[in-house]
Amino acid sequence: MIMQEEKTNSEEELKRYRLLAENARDIFLFSSATGQILEANKAAIKFYGYSREELLTKSISDLQAEGKMYTQREINEALKDGIVFETQHCRKDGSTFPVEVSVQGLNINGEQFFLGVVRDITERKKVEYELQQSKAKYKYLFEKFKSVFNNVRDGMVLLNKDEGLKIVEVNDEACRLLEYTREELLGKSPTFFEKNKKDQRRLDLIDEALGKYGIYESEETHITKNGREIPLEIKIRRFTLNNRCYELTTMRDISERKRHEKKYIRAKEQAEAANRAKSEFLANISHEIRTPLNGIIGMIDLTLETGLTAEQQSNLETAKLCADSLLSIISDILDFSKMEAGKLAIENLNFNLKELVEQTLKIHIPNANKKGLSINYYIDPNIPEYLIGAPNRIRQVLNNLLDNAVKFCDQGKVDLEIKKISPKNSECHKLLFAVKDTGIGIASEEKDKLFKSFSQLDGSITRRFGGTGLGLAICKKLVELMGGSIWVESIKGKGSTFNFILKFKTGAQPQPKPKSEFVPTPVLNKTVPPKPLSILLAEDYAMNRLVLDRMLTNKGYKVDVAENGIEVLELYGRKEYDLILMDIQMPIMDGIETTKRLRQIEGPGKHTPIIAITAYALQGDKERFLAMGMDDCIAKPIDMFRLYEKIEQMVNNIEVRERHEQALANKKVLVNKKTENANSVSEMAEIDKCLQEVRSLIRKKHFIAVEPLAHRLKRLCHNLELDELKHRAFKIELSFRRNDIEKGQDYLAKFEEEFELLRKLFLLEK
C-alpha cells in the first residue's frame, strides 16, 4: 500500500515536470545518471532537429559538440547545488550553436537523474562579440586619438559644454603654450587664459557660429601663466558624444607669422612712402623743369612773331623743336611713372573714330612729307562711326607707333589700318589696329627687347634716332590698361607691323547743342575789341612773368601782375578783372589758398573766371584745382596760341556761367525750402559733415565705408530738392560700390565744388 502511494506521488511529480517543460521556451532534457536522455520537451525537438523518438535514443554526450560527458566532480556539484556552464551543442544537421546549460541533480526513489535546462545563447554571443569588437575598436581609436592628441604640434583643449565649458582634457602642447600644468588647467574655464574674456559680444558670436556651422575660426590673444601675451590661431569644433556636448579647441602659435606680417606691413608702408616720395619728386621735378621751359618756349614764340631773317627764323624753329622734344620726354617719363603707380586714368567716352584718326595723322604728315613718305589710313566700313572707349589714350598709342614708323622709315610708306574682327551682330566691337611701315625692320632675336622700359635695340639706333626707350613700354601698358593686347610682326630690312586689339561698345552721334549755347570760337591775330580784357596775372617766377606779360600784352589785353597771393588779393580789392591767371606754387600764399579767399570775397551773382597756370602735370591735379574753385587749368610750358584760345573760351564760356547759375538756382530752392522747413540749415550742415567724413575715410583708405555715406548724401540732397547734387551723390555711391575709387574721387571733387559755391551763396542770403 505504501509502495503504491509513493509510486503515485512520483508519477504526479513527473507529470508536473513534464507540463512545465513542454511549455518552456528553453530546452529541457531529462536524463539518467549515465547521461541517457529519458525525456525532452518541444523546444528540444525544435532546436536539435530530431524527432522525439530519435532524441530519446541519444545521450547528453551525443548533443555536445566535443562529445564529452559530465565528470564525477560535475555530477557531485549538480547533485548538491546544481551547476551552470556554457558549451557548444550540435544539431542533427551537424551545425553547432552556443548554449548555456543549467544542470540540477534529482533523487527519485533512490535513483539519480539529471534535469538539464539548455538555453540557446547565439544572439547573446553575437552581441557580446560585437560589443567586444566595438570595445577593441574604440580602445584602438582612443589610444590613437590620445597619441595624436598628445603628439600633435598644435595645442588642443577639450571642453565639456554641458558642465559650463569646463576643461576635461588638454595636451602637452597646450600646456607648453599657456605655461600651465595639466592639473592646473583641468576643470577650469577657457576664460581663465583668454585676454578678451569679458567681451560678451565675442562669446555670443562664437556660440552663434558653433550653433549654426559647428565650427568657429579666429585669431585671438591668450595670456600665459607668466603674464605673456601670445597671438594664436583658434579653431573650435562642437560635437556630441554619448549625449554630451563637447568643444575641441585647437590653438596654433602665430607669433612668427605676426612678426613677418609686421615686417611686411612696414615694408609695404615704406614702399608706399617711397611711391609717395617718388610722386612728390616727379611733381617737383616736373614743376622745376616745366617752369624754365615755359620761359624758353614762350620767348621763342614771342620772338618768332617779330621780324626775323630766314636764318634766324630757322634757328628759332629748330630751338622750338628741341624744346618740344624735351617736353615730350618729360611727359613720357611722367606717364610711365603714373602707370607704374597705377594712377593713370582710363576714361571711357563717346568719340568719332574717323575724326580721331585724321586728327592723329595730321600731326605726322609734315614729318612724313619731309622724308618723302606717303602716309595713309583705312577704316573697316563695318565699324560704327561712333564708339565708346578711351580716345585720348588711343591717340597716345597711335602717336607713339606712327612717330616710330616715320622715324625708322627712310623710303616707302606708313599705313594705319583698323579692321573689325568680332562677329557682325556682336554688341562688343573687337578692333585690330595695325601700323605698318616699310622701314628698317627688326631682327627676330631683338623683338624681346621691345615693350620694355628704357630699352632700345642697339647703340647705333640710339645715336641715329634718339629717344628714351619708353614709347613702346608706355604703349604696352596703355593697351593693357584698356583691356587689350599688343605685339609686333617684323622682318629685318623689310619693315614692321605693330598690332594691337581693343574692344569697344557702340557709341551715339552727339546731339547738336541749341544755337544759343555754342561757345564762340576765338579768332586769333585779329583786331582786339574796343574794350580790351582786363587780366590779373599771378606768377612768382620772373622769367615766366615776363613771357606771359608780353604774350598777353601783344594780344591787346590789359595786364596787372602779382608775385604772390597777398598781392593778388590787394589788386583784386582795388579793381575788377575779366579773368585771373593764377600760378599754383607761389610764396607767402599759394594759388589754391588765394582762390579760396577770392571765392569767399565774391558776393552772390559774381564769379570771376580763374585759370590755373601750373607746372604740375600729374593725375588728379586738374580735378583738384577745379574742386578748389578754379574754372580751368593750363599746364606749363604754355603754348601761346593755346593760352589765347583758353582765355577767349573762358571769358565767353557759357559752361562756367551755367555752373554759377545752377548754384544760384539751387540757392533759390534752398531759400524757398527754408521758409517751408527750418531743417534746411541743419541738413546743409549735415551734408558738410558727411563730406568731411567721406574725405576722412578716403584718407584712411576705408573705401568700403564710403558707399553708405554717399547714399546719405543723396538722401539729404533729395530732401533739399537739389537734383544736380543728388545725381552727383548717386555717381559717388555707384563708383565706390563698384570699387572704382579714382572715378568716385573725381565725382566727389565735382560735388564738393558745386556744394561749396552753393553753401557760400546760401550763407550770404542768410
Short mmCIF file of C-alpha atoms in Angstrom, two decimals, residues 80-245:
data_model
loop_
_atom_site.label_atom_id
_atom_site.label_comp_id
_atom_site.label_asym_id
_atom_site.label_seq_id
_atom_site.Cartn_x
_atom_site.Cartn_y
_atom_site.Cartn_z
CA LYS A 80 24.47 19.02 -4.42
CA ASP A 81 23.84 22.57 -5.62
CA GLY A 82 23.45 22.35 -9.39
CA ILE A 83 25.90 23.70 -11.96
CA VAL A 84 25.76 26.28 -14.80
CA PHE A 85 28.19 26.35 -17.70
CA GLU A 86 28.49 27.34 -21.36
CA THR A 87 29.28 24.89 -24.14
CA GLN A 88 28.54 24.10 -27.79
CA HIS A 89 25.73 21.72 -28.80
CA CYS A 90 25.27 20.28 -32.26
CA ARG A 91 22.11 19.73 -34.26
CA LYS A 92 21.08 16.77 -36.37
CA ASP A 93 22.45 18.53 -39.50
CA GLY A 94 25.86 18.91 -37.83
CA SER A 95 25.64 22.65 -37.21
CA THR A 96 26.61 23.87 -33.79
CA PHE A 97 25.28 26.66 -31.62
CA PRO A 98 26.35 28.14 -28.29
CA VAL A 99 24.30 27.21 -25.24
CA GLU A 100 24.11 27.94 -21.54
CA VAL A 101 23.43 24.70 -19.60
CA SER A 102 21.96 24.58 -16.09
CA VAL A 103 22.09 21.03 -14.60
CA GLN A 104 20.38 20.02 -11.41
CA GLY A 105 20.65 16.51 -9.86
CA LEU A 106 17.45 14.74 -8.77
CA ASN A 107 16.94 11.74 -6.48
CA ILE A 108 13.75 9.87 -7.26
CA ASN A 109 13.05 6.71 -5.25
CA GLY A 110 16.71 6.32 -4.57
CA GLU A 111 17.71 6.72 -8.19
CA GLN A 112 19.81 9.61 -9.57
CA PHE A 113 18.51 11.64 -12.50
CA PHE A 114 19.59 14.92 -14.10
CA LEU A 115 17.42 17.78 -15.34
CA GLY A 116 19.24 19.95 -17.83
CA VAL A 117 17.87 23.33 -18.88
CA VAL A 118 19.59 24.38 -22.10
CA ARG A 119 19.30 27.96 -23.44
CA ASP A 120 20.33 28.99 -26.97
CA ILE A 121 22.68 31.98 -26.49
CA THR A 122 23.53 32.59 -30.16
CA GLU A 123 22.15 36.16 -30.14
CA ARG A 124 23.76 36.93 -26.80
CA LYS A 125 27.11 35.68 -28.04
CA LYS A 126 26.72 37.76 -31.19
CA VAL A 127 26.01 40.88 -29.15
CA GLU A 128 28.91 40.07 -26.82
CA TYR A 129 31.20 39.61 -29.81
CA GLU A 130 30.11 42.87 -31.40
CA LEU A 131 30.50 44.63 -28.08
CA GLN A 132 33.93 43.15 -27.67
CA GLN A 133 34.85 44.22 -31.21
CA SER A 134 33.45 47.70 -30.56
CA LYS A 135 35.39 47.99 -27.33
CA ALA A 136 38.54 46.89 -29.12
CA LYS A 137 37.88 49.40 -31.90
CA TYR A 138 37.17 52.27 -29.56
CA LYS A 139 40.11 51.31 -27.42
CA TYR A 140 42.28 51.43 -30.54
CA LEU A 141 40.77 54.74 -31.64
CA PHE A 142 41.09 56.15 -28.15
CA GLU A 143 44.72 55.13 -27.98
CA LYS A 144 45.25 56.56 -31.45
CA PHE A 145 43.38 59.78 -30.55
CA LYS A 146 45.30 60.03 -27.32
CA SER A 147 48.54 59.57 -29.22
CA VAL A 148 47.56 62.23 -31.79
CA PHE A 149 46.09 64.46 -29.08
CA ASN A 150 49.35 64.42 -27.13
CA ASN A 151 51.78 64.49 -30.05
CA VAL A 152 50.12 66.99 -32.40
CA ARG A 153 52.07 70.23 -32.91
CA ASP A 154 49.02 72.36 -32.09
CA GLY A 155 47.66 72.93 -28.63
CA MET A 156 44.38 71.07 -28.00
CA VAL A 157 41.84 71.70 -25.27
CA LEU A 158 38.70 69.56 -24.79
CA LEU A 159 35.78 71.32 -23.11
CA ASN A 160 32.53 69.90 -21.73
CA LYS A 161 29.81 72.38 -22.68
CA ASP A 162 27.20 70.68 -20.50
CA GLU A 163 29.35 71.41 -17.47
CA GLY A 164 29.68 75.11 -18.26
CA LEU A 165 32.63 74.82 -20.69
CA LYS A 166 35.00 73.18 -18.23
CA ILE A 167 38.32 71.81 -19.46
CA VAL A 168 38.26 67.99 -19.32
CA GLU A 169 41.46 67.29 -21.22
CA VAL A 170 44.50 69.19 -22.55
CA ASN A 171 47.53 68.03 -24.48
CA ASP A 172 51.18 68.72 -23.78
CA GLU A 173 51.48 71.44 -26.46
CA ALA A 174 48.59 73.43 -24.94
CA CYS A 175 50.30 73.24 -21.54
CA ARG A 176 53.56 74.40 -23.12
CA LEU A 177 51.90 77.31 -24.94
CA LEU A 178 49.94 78.50 -21.90
CA GLU A 179 52.77 77.68 -19.43
CA TYR A 180 50.38 75.79 -17.09
CA THR A 181 50.49 72.17 -15.94
CA ARG A 182 47.71 69.79 -16.94
CA GLU A 183 46.43 69.68 -13.36
CA GLU A 184 46.25 73.48 -13.23
CA LEU A 185 44.08 73.62 -16.35
CA LEU A 186 41.68 70.71 -15.77
CA GLY A 187 38.31 71.85 -14.50
CA LYS A 188 38.97 75.49 -15.44
CA SER A 189 37.05 77.60 -17.97
CA PRO A 190 38.93 78.84 -21.11
CA THR A 191 38.26 82.41 -19.96
CA PHE A 192 40.96 81.56 -17.43
CA PHE A 193 43.60 82.41 -20.06
CA GLU A 194 41.73 84.44 -22.72
CA LYS A 195 42.59 88.13 -23.00
CA ASN A 196 39.11 89.17 -24.19
CA LYS A 197 37.26 87.10 -21.60
CA LYS A 198 34.96 89.99 -20.63
CA ASP A 199 33.80 90.62 -24.20
CA GLN A 200 30.31 89.12 -24.04
CA ARG A 201 29.59 90.06 -27.67
CA ARG A 202 32.54 87.92 -28.77
CA LEU A 203 31.33 84.97 -26.68
CA ASP A 204 27.84 85.28 -28.19
CA LEU A 205 29.35 85.40 -31.68
CA ILE A 206 31.34 82.21 -31.03
CA ASP A 207 28.29 80.41 -29.64
CA GLU A 208 26.17 81.51 -32.61
CA ALA A 209 28.78 80.32 -35.15
CA LEU A 210 29.16 76.95 -33.40
CA GLY A 211 25.39 76.54 -33.22
CA LYS A 212 24.96 77.25 -36.95
CA TYR A 213 28.06 75.69 -38.50
CA GLY A 214 29.64 73.57 -35.77
CA ILE A 215 32.96 75.36 -36.27
CA TYR A 216 34.49 78.74 -35.41
CA GLU A 217 37.86 80.18 -36.50
CA SER A 218 39.60 83.37 -35.45
CA GLU A 219 42.83 84.94 -34.31
CA GLU A 220 42.98 85.77 -30.62
CA THR A 221 45.41 86.71 -27.91
CA HIS A 222 45.85 84.50 -24.85
CA ILE A 223 47.74 85.25 -21.66
CA THR A 224 50.17 82.70 -20.28
CA LYS A 225 50.71 81.84 -16.63
CA ASN A 226 53.67 84.23 -16.61
CA GLY A 227 51.56 87.10 -18.00
CA ARG A 228 52.99 86.91 -21.51
CA GLU A 229 50.59 87.68 -24.40
CA ILE A 230 50.75 85.27 -27.34
CA PRO A 231 48.82 85.56 -30.65
CA LEU A 232 47.03 82.32 -31.52
CA GLU A 233 45.05 80.97 -34.43
CA ILE A 234 41.97 79.38 -32.84
CA LYS A 235 39.69 76.69 -34.32
CA ILE A 236 36.76 75.42 -32.25
CA ARG A 237 34.66 72.38 -33.25
CA ARG A 238 31.47 71.40 -31.43
CA PHE A 239 30.35 67.75 -31.36
CA THR A 240 28.13 65.37 -29.38
CA LEU A 241 29.38 62.14 -27.77
CA ASN A 242 27.23 59.84 -25.59
CA ASN A 243 24.53 62.53 -25.48
CA ARG A 244 27.02 65.06 -24.15
CA CYS A 245 28.12 68.25 -25.92
#
